[in-house]
Tab-separated table of C-alpha atoms and ligand atoms in Angstrom:
chain	number	residue	atom	x	y	z
C	203	MET	CA	72.995	97.741	35.489
C	204	PRO	CA	70.008	96.127	33.863
C	205	ILE	CA	68.348	99.402	33.007
C	206	LEU	CA	70.077	102.457	31.606
C	207	PRO	CA	68.099	105.689	31.418
C	208	SER	CA	68.889	108.112	28.653
C	209	TYR	CA	68.298	111.763	29.231
C	210	SER	CA	67.884	114.879	27.202
C	211	CYS	CA	69.635	117.807	28.828
C	212	SER	CA	67.311	120.773	28.697
C	213	GLY	CA	64.155	122.233	27.223
C	214	GLY	CA	62.475	125.567	27.769
C	215	GLU	CA	63.437	127.037	31.102
C	216	GLN	CA	63.833	123.670	32.715
C	217	SER	CA	66.944	121.533	32.752
C	218	VAL	CA	67.836	118.004	33.821
C	219	PHE	CA	70.307	117.814	36.692
C	220	ARG	CA	71.871	114.459	37.404
C	221	GLU	CA	74.280	112.808	39.763
C	222	THR	CA	75.753	109.324	40.073
C	223	LYS	CA	77.073	107.730	43.221
C	224	LEU	CA	78.231	104.292	44.350
C	225	LEU	CA	75.776	103.200	47.028
C	226	MET	CA	74.399	99.812	48.187
C	227	GLY	CA	77.130	98.112	46.214
C	228	THR	CA	75.781	99.466	42.953
C	229	VAL	CA	75.613	102.577	40.788
C	230	VAL	CA	72.824	104.927	41.850
C	231	GLU	CA	71.821	107.617	39.421
C	232	ILE	CA	69.355	110.384	40.072
C	233	ALA	CA	68.107	112.882	37.510
C	234	VAL	CA	65.817	115.750	38.410
C	235	VAL	CA	64.006	118.279	36.265
C	236	GLY	CA	64.105	121.791	37.651
C	237	GLN	CA	64.682	125.456	36.990
C	238	SER	CA	67.189	126.079	39.750
C	239	GLY	CA	70.439	124.120	39.683
C	240	GLU	CA	71.027	124.782	43.388
C	241	ARG	CA	67.592	123.549	44.473
C	242	SER	CA	67.739	120.542	42.179
C	243	ARG	CA	71.184	119.534	43.415
C	244	ASP	CA	70.140	119.968	47.061
C	245	ALA	CA	67.176	117.686	46.413
C	246	ILE	CA	69.407	115.095	44.718
C	247	ARG	CA	71.855	115.204	47.633
C	248	GLU	CA	69.033	114.598	50.087
C	249	ALA	CA	67.729	111.688	48.017
C	250	LEU	CA	71.199	110.141	47.837
C	251	GLU	CA	71.495	110.526	51.619
C	252	GLU	CA	68.204	108.689	51.960
C	253	ILE	CA	69.546	105.776	49.905
C	254	ALA	CA	72.645	105.696	52.097
C	255	ARG	CA	70.380	105.599	55.151
C	256	VAL	CA	68.457	102.641	53.709
C	257	ASP	CA	71.773	100.833	53.160
C	258	GLU	CA	72.651	101.417	56.813
C	259	LEU	CA	69.388	99.716	57.740
C	260	VAL	CA	69.282	96.696	55.492
C	261	SER	CA	72.852	95.848	54.418
C	262	THR	CA	74.068	92.359	55.327
C	263	PHE	CA	77.639	93.605	54.844
C	264	LYS	CA	77.461	96.313	57.470
C	265	GLN	CA	77.744	94.783	60.933
C	266	GLY	CA	75.891	97.736	62.490
C	267	SER	CA	72.804	97.519	60.243
C	268	VAL	CA	69.409	96.624	61.685
C	269	VAL	CA	69.297	93.512	59.492
C	270	SER	CA	72.756	92.343	60.654
C	271	ARG	CA	71.643	92.743	64.257
C	272	LEU	CA	68.493	90.756	63.530
C	273	ASN	CA	70.589	88.042	61.882
C	274	ARG	CA	72.857	87.830	64.947
C	275	GLU	CA	70.195	87.959	67.638
C	276	GLY	CA	66.915	86.961	66.004
C	277	ALA	CA	67.006	83.357	67.285
C	278	ILE	CA	67.663	84.468	70.883
C	279	GLY	CA	64.599	86.727	71.002
C	280	LYS	CA	62.635	89.162	68.917
C	281	VAL	CA	64.678	92.154	67.747
C	282	SER	CA	63.130	95.587	67.394
C	283	VAL	CA	63.823	96.610	63.773
C	284	GLY	CA	61.839	99.868	63.632
C	285	LYS	CA	58.582	100.554	61.850
C	286	GLU	CA	59.804	100.861	58.253
C	287	VAL	CA	62.014	97.731	58.239
C	288	PHE	CA	59.236	95.854	60.054
C	289	PHE	CA	56.708	96.670	57.337
C	290	LEU	CA	59.259	95.935	54.587
C	291	ILE	CA	59.739	92.456	56.062
C	292	ARG	CA	55.979	92.001	56.297
C	293	ALA	CA	55.574	93.070	52.649
C	294	ALA	CA	58.314	90.567	51.667
C	295	ALA	CA	56.489	87.799	53.533
C	296	ALA	CA	53.239	88.701	51.738
C	297	ILE	CA	55.061	88.270	48.392
C	298	SER	CA	56.417	84.933	49.640
C	299	GLU	CA	52.814	83.813	50.325
C	300	ALA	CA	51.605	85.073	46.943
C	301	SER	CA	54.480	83.388	45.068
C	302	GLY	CA	54.169	80.021	46.838
C	303	GLY	CA	57.524	80.571	48.517
C	304	ALA	CA	59.475	81.340	45.292
C	305	PHE	CA	60.362	84.668	46.847
C	306	ASP	CA	61.799	84.255	50.320
C	307	ILE	CA	63.991	86.751	52.218
C	308	THR	CA	65.131	83.957	54.576
C	309	VAL	CA	67.440	82.702	51.794
C	310	GLY	CA	70.293	84.403	53.708
C	311	PRO	CA	72.156	81.187	54.645
C	312	ILE	CA	72.170	79.841	51.069
C	313	VAL	CA	73.077	83.260	49.657
C	314	LYS	CA	76.156	83.264	51.964
C	315	LEU	CA	76.957	79.637	51.013
C	316	TRP	CA	77.123	80.430	47.283
C	317	GLY	CA	79.101	83.620	47.949
C	318	PHE	CA	78.330	85.357	44.635
C	319	GLU	CA	79.467	88.646	46.150
C	320	SER	CA	83.020	87.332	46.107
C	321	GLY	CA	82.942	85.365	42.869
C	322	GLY	CA	80.936	82.363	44.016
C	323	ALA	CA	81.527	78.609	44.152
C	324	ARG	CA	79.323	75.534	44.081
C	325	PRO	CA	78.597	74.341	47.617
C	326	SER	CA	78.780	70.628	48.355
C	327	GLU	CA	75.438	68.806	48.363
C	328	VAL	CA	75.990	67.753	51.963
C	329	ILE	CA	76.469	71.335	53.185
C	330	LEU	CA	73.581	72.602	51.041
C	331	GLY	CA	71.366	69.870	52.513
C	332	LYS	CA	72.269	71.017	56.030
C	333	VAL	CA	71.657	74.690	55.343
C	334	LEU	CA	68.461	74.454	53.246
C	335	PRO	CA	66.153	73.659	56.229
C	336	LEU	CA	67.081	77.121	57.634
C	337	VAL	CA	65.165	78.731	54.761
C	338	GLY	CA	61.495	79.401	55.361
C	339	TYR	CA	59.671	82.693	55.754
C	340	ARG	CA	57.032	80.967	57.876
C	341	ASN	CA	59.662	80.684	60.594
C	342	LEU	CA	59.708	84.442	61.100
C	343	ASN	CA	57.971	85.738	64.274
C	344	TYR	CA	56.528	89.195	64.542
C	345	ASP	CA	55.519	91.568	67.302
C	346	GLU	CA	53.625	94.425	65.697
C	347	ASN	CA	53.508	96.473	68.920
C	348	SER	CA	57.285	96.787	69.215
C	349	TYR	CA	58.061	96.364	65.484
C	350	ALA	CA	60.130	93.356	66.427
C	351	VAL	CA	61.043	90.278	64.369
C	352	GLY	CA	62.496	86.956	65.507
C	353	PHE	CA	63.545	83.602	64.124
C	354	LYS	CA	61.934	80.307	65.127
C	355	THR	CA	65.060	78.395	64.083
C	356	SER	CA	68.633	79.078	65.115
C	357	GLY	CA	70.876	79.852	62.112
C	358	MET	CA	68.185	81.662	60.085
C	359	GLN	CA	69.298	84.809	58.243
C	360	ILE	CA	67.351	87.297	56.210
C	361	ASP	CA	68.641	88.938	53.057
C	362	LEU	CA	66.693	91.833	51.572
C	363	GLY	CA	68.881	92.002	48.426
C	364	ALA	CA	65.933	91.187	46.186
C	365	MET	CA	63.945	94.275	47.143
C	366	ALA	CA	66.149	96.734	49.047
C	367	ALA	CA	67.307	98.680	45.985
C	368	GLY	CA	63.731	99.123	44.806
C	369	TRP	CA	62.616	100.205	48.262
C	370	ALA	CA	65.491	102.703	48.381
C	371	ALA	CA	64.438	104.160	45.018
C	372	ASP	CA	60.881	104.645	46.355
C	373	LEU	CA	62.097	106.400	49.505
C	374	ALA	CA	64.439	108.626	47.425
C	375	ILE	CA	61.503	109.623	45.220
C	376	GLU	CA	59.523	110.528	48.375
C	377	LYS	CA	62.373	112.814	49.480
C	378	LEU	CA	62.399	114.500	46.038
C	379	LYS	CA	58.614	114.972	46.150
C	380	ALA	CA	58.886	116.516	49.605
C	381	ARG	CA	61.316	119.026	48.075
C	382	GLY	CA	58.728	119.978	45.479
C	383	ILE	CA	60.271	117.940	42.645
C	384	THR	CA	57.614	116.673	40.250
C	385	ALA	CA	59.775	115.144	37.523
C	386	ALA	CA	62.684	112.798	38.276
C	387	ILE	CA	64.163	109.386	37.807
C	388	VAL	CA	65.944	107.386	40.525
C	389	ASP	CA	67.886	104.404	39.242
C	390	ALA	CA	69.267	102.248	42.034
C	391	GLY	CA	71.386	99.823	40.050
C	392	GLY	CA	68.669	99.044	37.526
C	393	GLU	CA	65.723	99.114	39.940
C	394	LEU	CA	64.176	102.446	39.186
C	395	ARG	CA	61.259	104.771	39.784
C	396	VAL	CA	60.085	107.516	37.456
C	397	ILE	CA	57.850	110.553	38.122
C	398	GLY	CA	56.741	113.185	35.629
C	399	SER	CA	58.599	113.688	32.367
C	400	LYS	CA	61.624	115.374	30.881
C	401	PRO	CA	61.451	119.067	29.953
C	402	GLY	CA	58.873	119.732	27.260
C	403	GLY	CA	56.716	116.773	28.375
C	404	ILE	CA	58.997	114.226	26.721
C	405	PRO	CA	58.697	110.895	28.558
C	406	TRP	CA	61.662	109.379	30.303
C	407	ARG	CA	63.132	106.581	28.211
C	408	ILE	CA	64.583	103.520	29.845
C	409	GLY	CA	66.523	100.702	28.248
C	410	VAL	CA	66.416	97.022	29.155
C	411	GLN	CA	69.679	95.149	28.726
C	412	ASP	CA	70.059	92.112	26.522
C	413	PRO	CA	70.767	89.331	29.021
C	414	ARG	CA	73.272	87.654	26.701
C	415	SER	CA	75.077	90.871	25.657
C	416	PRO	CA	74.483	93.157	28.644
C	417	GLY	CA	76.259	96.056	26.906
C	418	GLU	CA	73.430	96.197	24.384
C	419	LEU	CA	69.817	97.137	24.775
C	420	LEU	CA	67.133	94.562	24.084
C	421	MET	CA	64.444	97.260	23.972
C	422	THR	CA	63.454	100.663	25.328
C	423	PHE	CA	60.279	101.997	26.923
C	424	ASP	CA	58.959	105.518	27.284
C	425	LEU	CA	57.480	105.768	30.749
C	426	GLY	CA	55.267	108.002	32.876
C	427	ASP	CA	54.875	107.580	36.643
C	428	THR	CA	55.954	104.014	37.279
C	429	ALA	CA	58.683	101.771	38.614
C	430	VAL	CA	60.740	99.193	36.756
C	431	ALA	CA	63.003	96.393	37.962
C	432	THR	CA	64.960	93.649	36.228
C	433	SER	CA	66.305	90.391	37.632
C	434	GLY	CA	68.850	88.680	35.428
C	435	ASP	CA	71.113	85.646	35.475
C	436	TYR	CA	73.915	87.818	34.010
C	437	GLU	CA	74.196	90.160	36.984
C	438	ARG	CA	76.143	87.938	39.397
C	439	PHE	CA	77.224	84.533	38.124
C	440	PHE	CA	80.064	82.130	37.398
C	441	MET	CA	80.394	79.393	34.774
C	442	ASP	CA	81.373	75.831	35.721
C	443	GLY	CA	81.443	72.972	33.178
C	444	GLY	CA	79.457	75.111	30.707
C	445	VAL	CA	76.685	75.679	33.287
C	446	ARG	CA	75.764	79.168	34.484
C	447	TYR	CA	75.398	79.475	38.268
C	448	HIS	CA	73.758	82.759	39.226
C	449	HIS	CA	72.561	84.620	42.296
C	450	ILE	CA	68.787	84.151	42.062
C	451	LEU	CA	68.169	81.032	44.120
C	452	ASP	CA	65.227	78.693	44.279
C	453	PRO	CA	64.391	78.418	47.989
C	454	ALA	CA	63.034	74.891	47.398
C	455	THR	CA	66.378	73.483	46.159
C	456	GLY	CA	68.988	76.064	47.166
C	457	MET	CA	70.168	76.041	43.528
C	458	PRO	CA	70.074	78.857	40.961
C	459	ALA	CA	66.547	79.100	39.487
C	460	ARG	CA	66.259	77.724	35.931
C	461	GLY	CA	64.053	78.712	33.055
C	462	CYS	CA	64.688	82.455	32.715
C	463	ARG	CA	67.535	84.710	31.585
C	464	SER	CA	65.839	87.878	32.783
C	465	VAL	CA	62.537	89.230	34.097
C	466	THR	CA	61.547	92.905	33.801
C	467	VAL	CA	58.633	94.164	35.856
C	468	LEU	CA	56.667	97.438	35.880
C	469	ALA	CA	54.745	98.187	39.085
C	470	PRO	CA	53.416	101.169	41.043
C	471	THR	CA	56.407	101.066	43.409
C	472	ALA	CA	60.002	99.999	42.853
C	473	ALA	CA	59.947	97.783	45.970
C	474	GLU	CA	57.111	95.767	44.469
C	475	ALA	CA	58.701	95.704	40.972
C	476	ASP	CA	61.995	94.549	42.516
C	477	ALA	CA	60.447	91.756	44.602
C	478	CYS	CA	58.113	90.633	41.823
C	479	SER	CA	60.929	90.384	39.249
C	480	THR	CA	62.887	88.117	41.590
C	481	ALA	CA	59.762	86.063	42.383
C	482	ALA	CA	58.789	85.616	38.718
C	483	PHE	CA	62.387	84.664	37.847
C	484	VAL	CA	62.261	81.805	40.379
C	485	LEU	CA	58.802	80.718	39.210
C	486	GLY	CA	59.977	80.391	35.555
C	487	PRO	CA	58.337	81.713	32.361
C	488	GLU	CA	54.829	80.235	32.578
C	489	ARG	CA	54.165	80.473	36.326
C	490	GLY	CA	56.100	83.745	36.478
C	491	ILE	CA	53.837	85.453	33.950
C	492	ALA	CA	50.729	84.067	35.723
C	493	PHE	CA	52.092	85.442	39.044
C	494	LEU	CA	52.737	88.915	37.551
C	495	ARG	CA	49.247	88.962	35.961
C	496	SER	CA	47.695	88.130	39.352
C	497	ARG	CA	48.966	91.351	40.911
C	498	PRO	CA	47.018	94.610	40.323
C	499	GLY	CA	49.045	97.239	38.453
C	500	VAL	CA	51.908	94.829	37.752
C	501	ARG	CA	53.066	93.869	34.252
C	502	GLY	CA	56.240	92.702	32.642
C	503	PHE	CA	58.052	90.317	30.364
C	504	ILE	CA	60.388	87.383	30.665
C	505	VAL	CA	63.309	86.362	28.464
C	506	ASP	CA	63.371	82.585	28.856
C	507	GLU	CA	66.355	80.258	28.746
C	508	ASP	CA	66.061	79.988	24.908
C	509	GLY	CA	65.889	83.769	24.507
C	510	ASP	CA	62.122	83.748	23.730
C	511	LEU	CA	59.959	86.506	25.110
C	512	HIS	CA	56.852	86.076	27.277
C	513	TRP	CA	54.583	89.078	27.996
C	514	THR	CA	51.901	89.767	30.599
C	515	ASP	CA	49.892	91.799	28.078
C	516	GLU	CA	49.932	92.904	24.453
C	517	ALA	CA	49.679	96.600	25.349
C	518	LEU	CA	53.069	96.399	27.083
C	519	GLU	CA	54.534	94.533	24.099
C	520	ARG	CA	53.299	97.365	21.837
C	521	MET	CA	54.973	99.965	24.116
C	522	ALA	CA	58.393	98.316	23.652
C	523	ARG	CA	60.682	99.773	20.978
C	524	ARG	CA	63.199	97.370	19.536
U	140	AMP	P1	67.373	90.625	42.317
U	140	AMP	O1	68.597	90.968	41.571
U	140	AMP	O2	66.521	91.776	42.725
U	140	AMP	O3	66.566	89.562	41.635
U	140	AMP	O4	67.784	90.014	43.736
U	140	AMP	C1	68.693	88.954	43.862
U	140	AMP	C2	69.235	88.945	45.253
U	140	AMP	O5	68.181	88.604	46.151
U	140	AMP	C3	70.312	87.885	45.485
U	140	AMP	O6	71.598	88.456	45.315
U	140	AMP	C4	70.053	87.459	46.908
U	140	AMP	O7	70.657	88.368	47.798
U	140	AMP	C5	68.565	87.568	47.036
U	140	AMP	N1	67.818	86.383	46.620
U	140	AMP	C6	68.249	85.334	45.883
U	140	AMP	N2	67.247	84.437	45.665
U	140	AMP	C7	66.140	84.936	46.281
U	140	AMP	C8	64.810	84.473	46.478
U	140	AMP	N3	64.371	83.326	45.918
U	140	AMP	N4	63.952	85.263	47.195
U	140	AMP	C9	64.406	86.412	47.762
U	140	AMP	N5	65.638	86.859	47.633
U	140	AMP	C10	66.519	86.179	46.916
U	141	MG	MG1	64.538	91.992	42.790
C-alpha cells in the first residue's frame, strides 16, 4: 500500500471506527468518525459493499463484470455498459487526450502480455510488436444515448486498473456522506479520499511510502478534504538482469515507463488523483510535473529514477513532514 493512514482513536464524545477488508485485489481500509458505533459500522459496511459493487463492474478478473463483457464483445458491436461506467470511460479518455496518450485504458492487451498479476515475464519483441497496435483510446466508439462503448479494432481490451480504486474510494465516500458521515477516510489500496477531520479537529495524517524501502515512510501530510493517489514502480514488478520491470506501461512502446520511482498526486477526487498519478508516471519527471500543474486543483510530487524530488508547488513541499 503506497499510503498508510495513521489514526488517533477517540476524542471528546466522538470516536474513530475502522474496518479493513480485502477487495479489488487490495487492502481497503475505512475509518469513520462518529458518536454511535452501530451507525458508524453500518455506514462502513455500506461503503465496503459499494466498493465490492464497483469491483463487480470493472474487474478484468471477473468474467461477469461489465468490463469483461465489453472486452469480449466490444469489437462485434457496441456494448451497453451503464451510465456510471460509460462516464468513467469518457473521463479516462479525456485524461488520455490531456496527457498526449500517456494514460490509456486500452492498454489491456499489453497488461495481459506482461502478466504482472501472476509474477510477470518479459514478452518477446515480436509478440509485443503484434499486440501494441491494439492500444489506442481513439479506437473506442461511444453511443451516449444507450451508454454503450465499442472497439474499432478486434482484439482491443480496456483495463481500468489505473483509476478504478480511486473511483471506488470516491463512491464509498458518497455512501458515507449519504449516511450523514462528515469525517472519514477511505483508503483503497493507497488511493484514498479524506473528508473532515479526526475527533477534536485534528487533521487526518497520511504517509507516503519510500519507493526503495516501501516499509518506511518518505513523508507524511496532514490533510483536509482531498484525495491522494500514488503510482509506484515498487508495487508490482520483477527484476531481470538488474533491470526493474514494473506494471506502469508506456502505451507508445509497451514497455514499463522510465524516469520515475513514484508519483503522488492530490486532487479533488480520488479517481482523478489515481488517473493523474499513472499519467504523470508515464510522462516522466519534467513532463509529468507540467501535466499535473496544467490541471485545476491538482498537485503532487515525483520521486525520479535517481531518488530526487520534483514538486508542482512550494506550498505542497512545505506541507510535507519528513
Ligand atoms: P496505478 O497503480 O494506479 O498507476 O495503475 C497501474 C495499473 O494501470 C496497471 O496495473 C495496469 O492495469 C494499468 N496501466 C498500466 N499502464 C497504464 C497506462 N499507461 N494508462 C492506463 N492504465 C495503465
Ligand atoms: Mg493510478
